[in-house]
PDB file of C-alpha atoms in Angstrom:
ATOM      1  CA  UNK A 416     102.870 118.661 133.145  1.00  0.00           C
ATOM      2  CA  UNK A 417     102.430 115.270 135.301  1.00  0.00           C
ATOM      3  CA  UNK A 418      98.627 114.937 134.356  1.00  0.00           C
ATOM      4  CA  UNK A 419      98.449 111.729 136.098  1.00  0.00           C
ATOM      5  CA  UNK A 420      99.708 111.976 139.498  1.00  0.00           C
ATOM      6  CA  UNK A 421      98.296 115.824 139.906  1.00  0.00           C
ATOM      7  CA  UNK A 422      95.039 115.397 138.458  1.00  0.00           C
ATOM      8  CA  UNK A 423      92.898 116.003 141.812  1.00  0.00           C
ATOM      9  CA  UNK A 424      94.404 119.280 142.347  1.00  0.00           C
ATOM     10  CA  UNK A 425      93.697 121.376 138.895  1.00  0.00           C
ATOM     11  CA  UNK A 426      90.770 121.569 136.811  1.00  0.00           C
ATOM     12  CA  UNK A 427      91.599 124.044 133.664  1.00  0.00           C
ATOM     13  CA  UNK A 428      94.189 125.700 135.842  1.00  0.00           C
ATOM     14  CA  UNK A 429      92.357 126.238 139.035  1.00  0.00           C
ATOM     15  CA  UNK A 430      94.254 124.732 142.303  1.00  0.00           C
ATOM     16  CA  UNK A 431      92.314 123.058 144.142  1.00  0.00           C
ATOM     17  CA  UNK A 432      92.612 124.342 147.895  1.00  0.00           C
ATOM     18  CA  UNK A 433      92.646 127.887 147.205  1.00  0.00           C
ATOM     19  CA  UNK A 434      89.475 130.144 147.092  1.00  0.00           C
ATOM     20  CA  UNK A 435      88.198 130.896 144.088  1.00  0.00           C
ATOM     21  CA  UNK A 436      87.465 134.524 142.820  1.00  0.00           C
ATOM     22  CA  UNK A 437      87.424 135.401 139.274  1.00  0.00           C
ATOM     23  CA  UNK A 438      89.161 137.953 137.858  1.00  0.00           C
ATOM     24  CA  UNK A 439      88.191 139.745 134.386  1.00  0.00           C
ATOM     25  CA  UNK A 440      91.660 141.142 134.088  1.00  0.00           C
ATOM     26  CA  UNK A 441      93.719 138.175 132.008  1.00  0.00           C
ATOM     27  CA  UNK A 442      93.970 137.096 128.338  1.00  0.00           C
ATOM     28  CA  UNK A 443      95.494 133.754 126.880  1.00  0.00           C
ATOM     29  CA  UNK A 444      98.813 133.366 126.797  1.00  0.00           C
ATOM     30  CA  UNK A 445     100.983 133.166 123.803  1.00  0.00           C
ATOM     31  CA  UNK A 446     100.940 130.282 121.617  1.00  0.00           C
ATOM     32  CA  UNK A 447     104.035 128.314 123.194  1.00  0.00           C
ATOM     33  CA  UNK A 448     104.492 129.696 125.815  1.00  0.00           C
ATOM     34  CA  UNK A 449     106.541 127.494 128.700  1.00  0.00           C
ATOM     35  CA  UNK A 450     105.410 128.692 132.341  1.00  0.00           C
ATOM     36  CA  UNK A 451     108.649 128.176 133.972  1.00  0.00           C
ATOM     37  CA  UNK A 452     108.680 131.538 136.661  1.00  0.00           C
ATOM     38  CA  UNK A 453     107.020 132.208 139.450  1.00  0.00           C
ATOM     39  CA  UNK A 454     106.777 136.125 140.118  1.00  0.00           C
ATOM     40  CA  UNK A 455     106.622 137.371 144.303  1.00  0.00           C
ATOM     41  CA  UNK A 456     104.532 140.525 145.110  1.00  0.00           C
ATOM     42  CA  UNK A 457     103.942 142.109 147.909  1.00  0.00           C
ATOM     43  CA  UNK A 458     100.672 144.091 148.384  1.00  0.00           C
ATOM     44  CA  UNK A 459      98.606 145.735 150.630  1.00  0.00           C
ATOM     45  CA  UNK A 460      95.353 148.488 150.427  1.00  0.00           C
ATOM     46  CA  UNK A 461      95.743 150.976 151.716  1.00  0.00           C
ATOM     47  CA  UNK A 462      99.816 150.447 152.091  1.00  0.00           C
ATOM     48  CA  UNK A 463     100.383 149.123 155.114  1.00  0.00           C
ATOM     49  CA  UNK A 464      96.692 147.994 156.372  1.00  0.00           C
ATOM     50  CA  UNK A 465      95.794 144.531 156.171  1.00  0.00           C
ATOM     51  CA  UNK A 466      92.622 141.961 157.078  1.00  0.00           C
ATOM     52  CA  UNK A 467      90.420 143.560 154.528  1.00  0.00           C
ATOM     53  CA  UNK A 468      89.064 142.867 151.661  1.00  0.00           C
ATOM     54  CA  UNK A 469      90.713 145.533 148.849  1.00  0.00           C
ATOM     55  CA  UNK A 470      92.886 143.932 147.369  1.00  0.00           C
ATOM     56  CA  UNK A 471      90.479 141.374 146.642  1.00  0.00           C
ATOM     57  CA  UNK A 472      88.274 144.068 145.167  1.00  0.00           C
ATOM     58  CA  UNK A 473      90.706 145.693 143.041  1.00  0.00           C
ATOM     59  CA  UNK A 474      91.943 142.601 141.358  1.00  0.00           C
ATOM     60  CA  UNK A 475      88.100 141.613 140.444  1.00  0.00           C
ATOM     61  CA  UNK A 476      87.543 145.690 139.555  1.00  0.00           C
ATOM     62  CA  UNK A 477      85.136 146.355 142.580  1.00  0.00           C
ATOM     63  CA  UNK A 478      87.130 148.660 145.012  1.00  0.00           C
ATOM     64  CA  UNK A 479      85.620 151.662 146.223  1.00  0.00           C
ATOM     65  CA  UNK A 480      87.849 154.408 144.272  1.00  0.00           C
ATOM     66  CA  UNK A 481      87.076 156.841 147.173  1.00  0.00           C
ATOM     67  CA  UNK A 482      86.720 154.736 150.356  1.00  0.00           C
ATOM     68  CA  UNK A 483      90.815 155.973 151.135  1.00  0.00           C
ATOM     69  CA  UNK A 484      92.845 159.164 149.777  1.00  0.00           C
ATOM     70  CA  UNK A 485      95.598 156.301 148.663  1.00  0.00           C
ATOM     71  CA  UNK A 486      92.892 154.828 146.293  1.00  0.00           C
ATOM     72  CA  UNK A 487      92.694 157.896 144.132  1.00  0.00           C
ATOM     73  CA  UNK A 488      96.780 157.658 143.272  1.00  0.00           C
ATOM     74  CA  UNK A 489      95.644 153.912 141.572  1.00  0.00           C
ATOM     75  CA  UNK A 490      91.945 154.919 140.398  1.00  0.00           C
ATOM     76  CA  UNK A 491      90.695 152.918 137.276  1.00  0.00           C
ATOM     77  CA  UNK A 492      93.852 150.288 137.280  1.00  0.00           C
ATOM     78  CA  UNK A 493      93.168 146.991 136.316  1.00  0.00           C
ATOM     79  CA  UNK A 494      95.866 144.511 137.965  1.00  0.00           C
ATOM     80  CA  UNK A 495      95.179 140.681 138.410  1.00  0.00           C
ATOM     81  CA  UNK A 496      97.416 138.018 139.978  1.00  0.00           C
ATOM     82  CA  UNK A 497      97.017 134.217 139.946  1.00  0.00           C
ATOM     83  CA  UNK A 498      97.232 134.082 143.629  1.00  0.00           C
ATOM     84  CA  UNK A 499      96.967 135.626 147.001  1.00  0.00           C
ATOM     85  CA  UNK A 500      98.480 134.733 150.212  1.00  0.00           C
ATOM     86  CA  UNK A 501      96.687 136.398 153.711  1.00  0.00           C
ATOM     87  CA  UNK A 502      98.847 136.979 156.649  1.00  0.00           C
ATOM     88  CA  UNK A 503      97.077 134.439 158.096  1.00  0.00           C
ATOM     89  CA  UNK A 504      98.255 131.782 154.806  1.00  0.00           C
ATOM     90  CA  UNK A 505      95.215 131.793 153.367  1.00  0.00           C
ATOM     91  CA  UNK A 506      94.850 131.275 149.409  1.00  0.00           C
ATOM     92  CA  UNK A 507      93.210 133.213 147.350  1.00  0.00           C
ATOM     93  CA  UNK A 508      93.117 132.326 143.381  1.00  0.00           C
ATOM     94  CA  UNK A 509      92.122 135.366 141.233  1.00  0.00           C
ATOM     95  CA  UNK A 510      93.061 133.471 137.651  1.00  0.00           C
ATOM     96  CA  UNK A 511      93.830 130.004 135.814  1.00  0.00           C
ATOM     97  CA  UNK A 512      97.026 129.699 135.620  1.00  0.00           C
ATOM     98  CA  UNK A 513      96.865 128.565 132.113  1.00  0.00           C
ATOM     99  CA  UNK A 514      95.529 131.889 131.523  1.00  0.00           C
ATOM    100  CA  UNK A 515      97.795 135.592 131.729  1.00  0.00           C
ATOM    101  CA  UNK A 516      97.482 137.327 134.541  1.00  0.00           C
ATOM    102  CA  UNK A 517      98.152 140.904 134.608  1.00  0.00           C
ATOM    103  CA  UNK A 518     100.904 141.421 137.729  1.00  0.00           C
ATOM    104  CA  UNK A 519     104.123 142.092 136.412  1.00  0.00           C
ATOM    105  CA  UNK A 520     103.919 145.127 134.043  1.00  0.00           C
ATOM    106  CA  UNK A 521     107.081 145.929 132.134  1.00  0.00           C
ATOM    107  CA  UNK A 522     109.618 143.312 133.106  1.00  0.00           C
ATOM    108  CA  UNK A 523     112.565 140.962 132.053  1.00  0.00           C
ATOM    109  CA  UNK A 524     113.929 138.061 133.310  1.00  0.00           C
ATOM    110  CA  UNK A 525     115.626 134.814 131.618  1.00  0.00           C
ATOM    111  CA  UNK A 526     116.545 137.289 128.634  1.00  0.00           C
ATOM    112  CA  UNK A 527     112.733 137.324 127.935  1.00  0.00           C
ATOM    113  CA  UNK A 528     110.654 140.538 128.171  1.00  0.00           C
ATOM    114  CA  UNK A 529     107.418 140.671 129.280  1.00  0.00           C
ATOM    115  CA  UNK A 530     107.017 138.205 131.889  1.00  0.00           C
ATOM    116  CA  UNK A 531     103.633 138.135 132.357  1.00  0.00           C
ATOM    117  CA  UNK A 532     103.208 135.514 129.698  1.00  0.00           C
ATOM    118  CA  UNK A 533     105.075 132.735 130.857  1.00  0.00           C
ATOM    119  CA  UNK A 534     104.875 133.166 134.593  1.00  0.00           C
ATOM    120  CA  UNK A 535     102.472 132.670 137.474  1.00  0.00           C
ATOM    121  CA  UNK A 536     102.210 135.511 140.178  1.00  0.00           C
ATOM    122  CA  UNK A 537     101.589 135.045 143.637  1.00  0.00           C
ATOM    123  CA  UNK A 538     100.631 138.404 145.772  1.00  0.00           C
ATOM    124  CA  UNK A 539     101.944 138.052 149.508  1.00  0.00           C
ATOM    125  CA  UNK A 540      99.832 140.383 151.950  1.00  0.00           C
ATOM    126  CA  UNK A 541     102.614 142.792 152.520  1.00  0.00           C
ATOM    127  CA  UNK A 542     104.164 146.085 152.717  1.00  0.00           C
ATOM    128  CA  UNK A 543     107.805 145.625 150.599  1.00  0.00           C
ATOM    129  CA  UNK A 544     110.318 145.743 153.556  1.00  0.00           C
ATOM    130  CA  UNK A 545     108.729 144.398 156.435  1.00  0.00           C
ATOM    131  CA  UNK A 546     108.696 140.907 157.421  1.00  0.00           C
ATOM    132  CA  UNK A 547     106.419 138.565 156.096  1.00  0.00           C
ATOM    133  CA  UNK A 548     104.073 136.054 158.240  1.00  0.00           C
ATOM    134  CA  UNK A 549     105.557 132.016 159.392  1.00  0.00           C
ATOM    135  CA  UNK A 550     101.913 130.886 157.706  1.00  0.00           C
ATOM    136  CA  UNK A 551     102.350 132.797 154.633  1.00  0.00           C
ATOM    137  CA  UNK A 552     105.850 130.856 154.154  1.00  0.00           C
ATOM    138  CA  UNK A 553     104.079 127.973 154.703  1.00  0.00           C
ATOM    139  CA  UNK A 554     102.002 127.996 152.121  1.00  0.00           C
ATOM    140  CA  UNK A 555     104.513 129.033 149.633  1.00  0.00           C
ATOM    141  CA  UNK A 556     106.157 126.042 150.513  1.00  0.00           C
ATOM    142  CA  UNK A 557     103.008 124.119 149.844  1.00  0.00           C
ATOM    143  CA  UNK A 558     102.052 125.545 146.416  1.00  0.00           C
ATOM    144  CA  UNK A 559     105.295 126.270 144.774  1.00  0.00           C
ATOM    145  CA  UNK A 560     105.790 122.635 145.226  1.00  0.00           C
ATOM    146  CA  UNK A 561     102.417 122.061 143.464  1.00  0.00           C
ATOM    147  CA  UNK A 562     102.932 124.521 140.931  1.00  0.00           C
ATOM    148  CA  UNK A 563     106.335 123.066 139.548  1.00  0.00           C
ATOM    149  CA  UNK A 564     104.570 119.233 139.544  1.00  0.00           C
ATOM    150  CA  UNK A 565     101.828 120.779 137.046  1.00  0.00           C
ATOM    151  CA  UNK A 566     103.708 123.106 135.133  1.00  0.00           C
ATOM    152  CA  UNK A 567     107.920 123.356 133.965  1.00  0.00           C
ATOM    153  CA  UNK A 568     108.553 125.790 136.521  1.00  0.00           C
ATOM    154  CA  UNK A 569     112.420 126.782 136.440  1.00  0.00           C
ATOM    155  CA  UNK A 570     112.610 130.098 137.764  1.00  0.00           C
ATOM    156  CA  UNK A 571     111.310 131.777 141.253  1.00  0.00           C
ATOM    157  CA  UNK A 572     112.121 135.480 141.509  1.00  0.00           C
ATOM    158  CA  UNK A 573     110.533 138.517 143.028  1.00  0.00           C
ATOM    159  CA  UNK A 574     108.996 141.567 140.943  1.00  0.00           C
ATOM    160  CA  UNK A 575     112.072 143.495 142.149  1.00  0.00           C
ATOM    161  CA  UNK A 576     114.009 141.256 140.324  1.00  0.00           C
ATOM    162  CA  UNK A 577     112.261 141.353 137.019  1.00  0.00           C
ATOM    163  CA  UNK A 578     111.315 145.167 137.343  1.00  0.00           C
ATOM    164  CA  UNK A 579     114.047 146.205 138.986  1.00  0.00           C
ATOM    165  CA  UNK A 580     114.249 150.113 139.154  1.00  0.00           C
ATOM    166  CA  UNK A 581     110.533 150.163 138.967  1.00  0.00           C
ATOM    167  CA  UNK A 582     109.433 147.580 141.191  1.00  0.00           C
ATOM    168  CA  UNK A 583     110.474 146.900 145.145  1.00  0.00           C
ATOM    169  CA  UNK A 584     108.378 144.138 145.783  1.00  0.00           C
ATOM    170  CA  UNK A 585     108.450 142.013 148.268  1.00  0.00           C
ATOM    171  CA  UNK A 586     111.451 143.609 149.112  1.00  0.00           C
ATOM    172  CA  UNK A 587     114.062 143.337 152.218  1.00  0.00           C
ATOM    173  CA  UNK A 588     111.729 141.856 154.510  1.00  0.00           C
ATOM    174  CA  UNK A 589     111.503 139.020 152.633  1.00  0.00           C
ATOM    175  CA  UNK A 590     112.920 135.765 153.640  1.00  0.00           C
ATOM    176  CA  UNK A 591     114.391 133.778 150.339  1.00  0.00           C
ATOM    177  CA  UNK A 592     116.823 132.149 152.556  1.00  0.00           C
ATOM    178  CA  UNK A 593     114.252 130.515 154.579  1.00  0.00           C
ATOM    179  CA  UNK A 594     111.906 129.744 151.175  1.00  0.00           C
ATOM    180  CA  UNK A 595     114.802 128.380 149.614  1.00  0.00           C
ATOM    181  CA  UNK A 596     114.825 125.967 152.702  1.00  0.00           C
ATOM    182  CA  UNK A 597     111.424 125.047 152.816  1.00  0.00           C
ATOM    183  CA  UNK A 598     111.602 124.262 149.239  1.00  0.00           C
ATOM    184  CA  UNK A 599     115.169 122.671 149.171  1.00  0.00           C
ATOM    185  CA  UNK A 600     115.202 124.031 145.503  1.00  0.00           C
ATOM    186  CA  UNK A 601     118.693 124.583 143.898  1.00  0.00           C
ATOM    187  CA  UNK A 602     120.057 127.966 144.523  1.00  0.00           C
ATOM    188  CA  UNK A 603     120.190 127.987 140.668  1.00  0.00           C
ATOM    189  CA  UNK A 604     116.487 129.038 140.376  1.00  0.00           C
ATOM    190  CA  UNK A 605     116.554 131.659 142.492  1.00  0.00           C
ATOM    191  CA  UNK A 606     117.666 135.379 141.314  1.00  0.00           C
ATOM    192  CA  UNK A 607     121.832 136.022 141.678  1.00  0.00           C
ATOM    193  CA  UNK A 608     120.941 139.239 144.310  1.00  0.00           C
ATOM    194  CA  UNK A 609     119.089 136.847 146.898  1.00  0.00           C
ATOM    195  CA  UNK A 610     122.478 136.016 148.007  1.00  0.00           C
ATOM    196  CA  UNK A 611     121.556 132.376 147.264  1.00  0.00           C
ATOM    197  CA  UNK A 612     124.267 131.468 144.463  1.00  0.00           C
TER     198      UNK A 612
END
């Protein structure tokens, strides 16, 4: 961590230009733990319908289980992520990230199961295969920047990649050709199927 030169923009955590809304779904992480990936979602509720404020509710255990028919196929999960970007780029921060959030599930990546401990999640308003938003690119490009000053990020990869079989997220649609430009981050930390290396 570079305590000195980030200081303004964390407290415990907590980035300083997103929005804050606390989740209850996270637990510490394991002792030792190095935070070195950052995990890409895609999300929307109901699939496909976005400007609302669902996903916002499920991650803080508040949606209306019967407001849509979709709702009833997730009813009673409990899902966090540290982040959320709108179509419109707008951050939303759901947990600390020295804390575990509860995105990826079952996973593997780096020859390390459960991924959720040593990773940070960021939810991109989304359906997995269709295109994602200019703004929500640019504030990737933004915080993943800030993210790997404050913490030994090494890894980015999507939850297809560490999931894959289970997970499709964010999918096609996604641009990591045009990330890996904005962050002009060696091809080596991205995942071998992005075509990047």
């Amino acid at each position: 961590m570079n305590g000195k030169s980030d200081a303004g923009l964390w407290q415990a955590g907590w980035y300083r230009f997103a929005r804050r809304l606390e989740s209850p779904n996270f637990g510490p992480r394991p002792a030792g733990a190095q935070i070195d990936l950052i995990v890409l979602h895609s999300i929307s509720l109901p699939p496909g319908v976005y400007g609302g404020h669902q996903v916002q509710e499920l991650f803080t255990n508040r949606l209306d289980w019967d407001a849509d028919p979709y709702f009833d196929r997730i009813r009673g999960l409990q899902v966090s992520s540290h982040f959320y970007v709108r179509r419109d780029g707008e951050l939303w921060q759901f947990v600390s990230c020295d804390e575990r959030a509860w995105h990826a599930g079952a996973s593997r990546w780096r020859g390390r199961d459960n991924c959720n401990d040593d990773s940070i999640g960021i939810e991109l308003e989304g359906l997995e295969g269709e295109p994602f938003e200019d703004a929500q690119y640019e504030t990737l490009a933004s915080l993943c920047p800030v993210l790997a000053q404050h913490y030994p990020v090494a890894f980015i990869a999507g939850h297809e990649h560490i999931a894959p079989g289970r997970k499709q997220d964010p999918g096609s649609g996604f641009d990591w050709l045009a990330l890996q430009g904005a962050l002009a981050w060696p091809h080596t930390m991205f995942p071998e199927s992005t075509g990047l290396r």
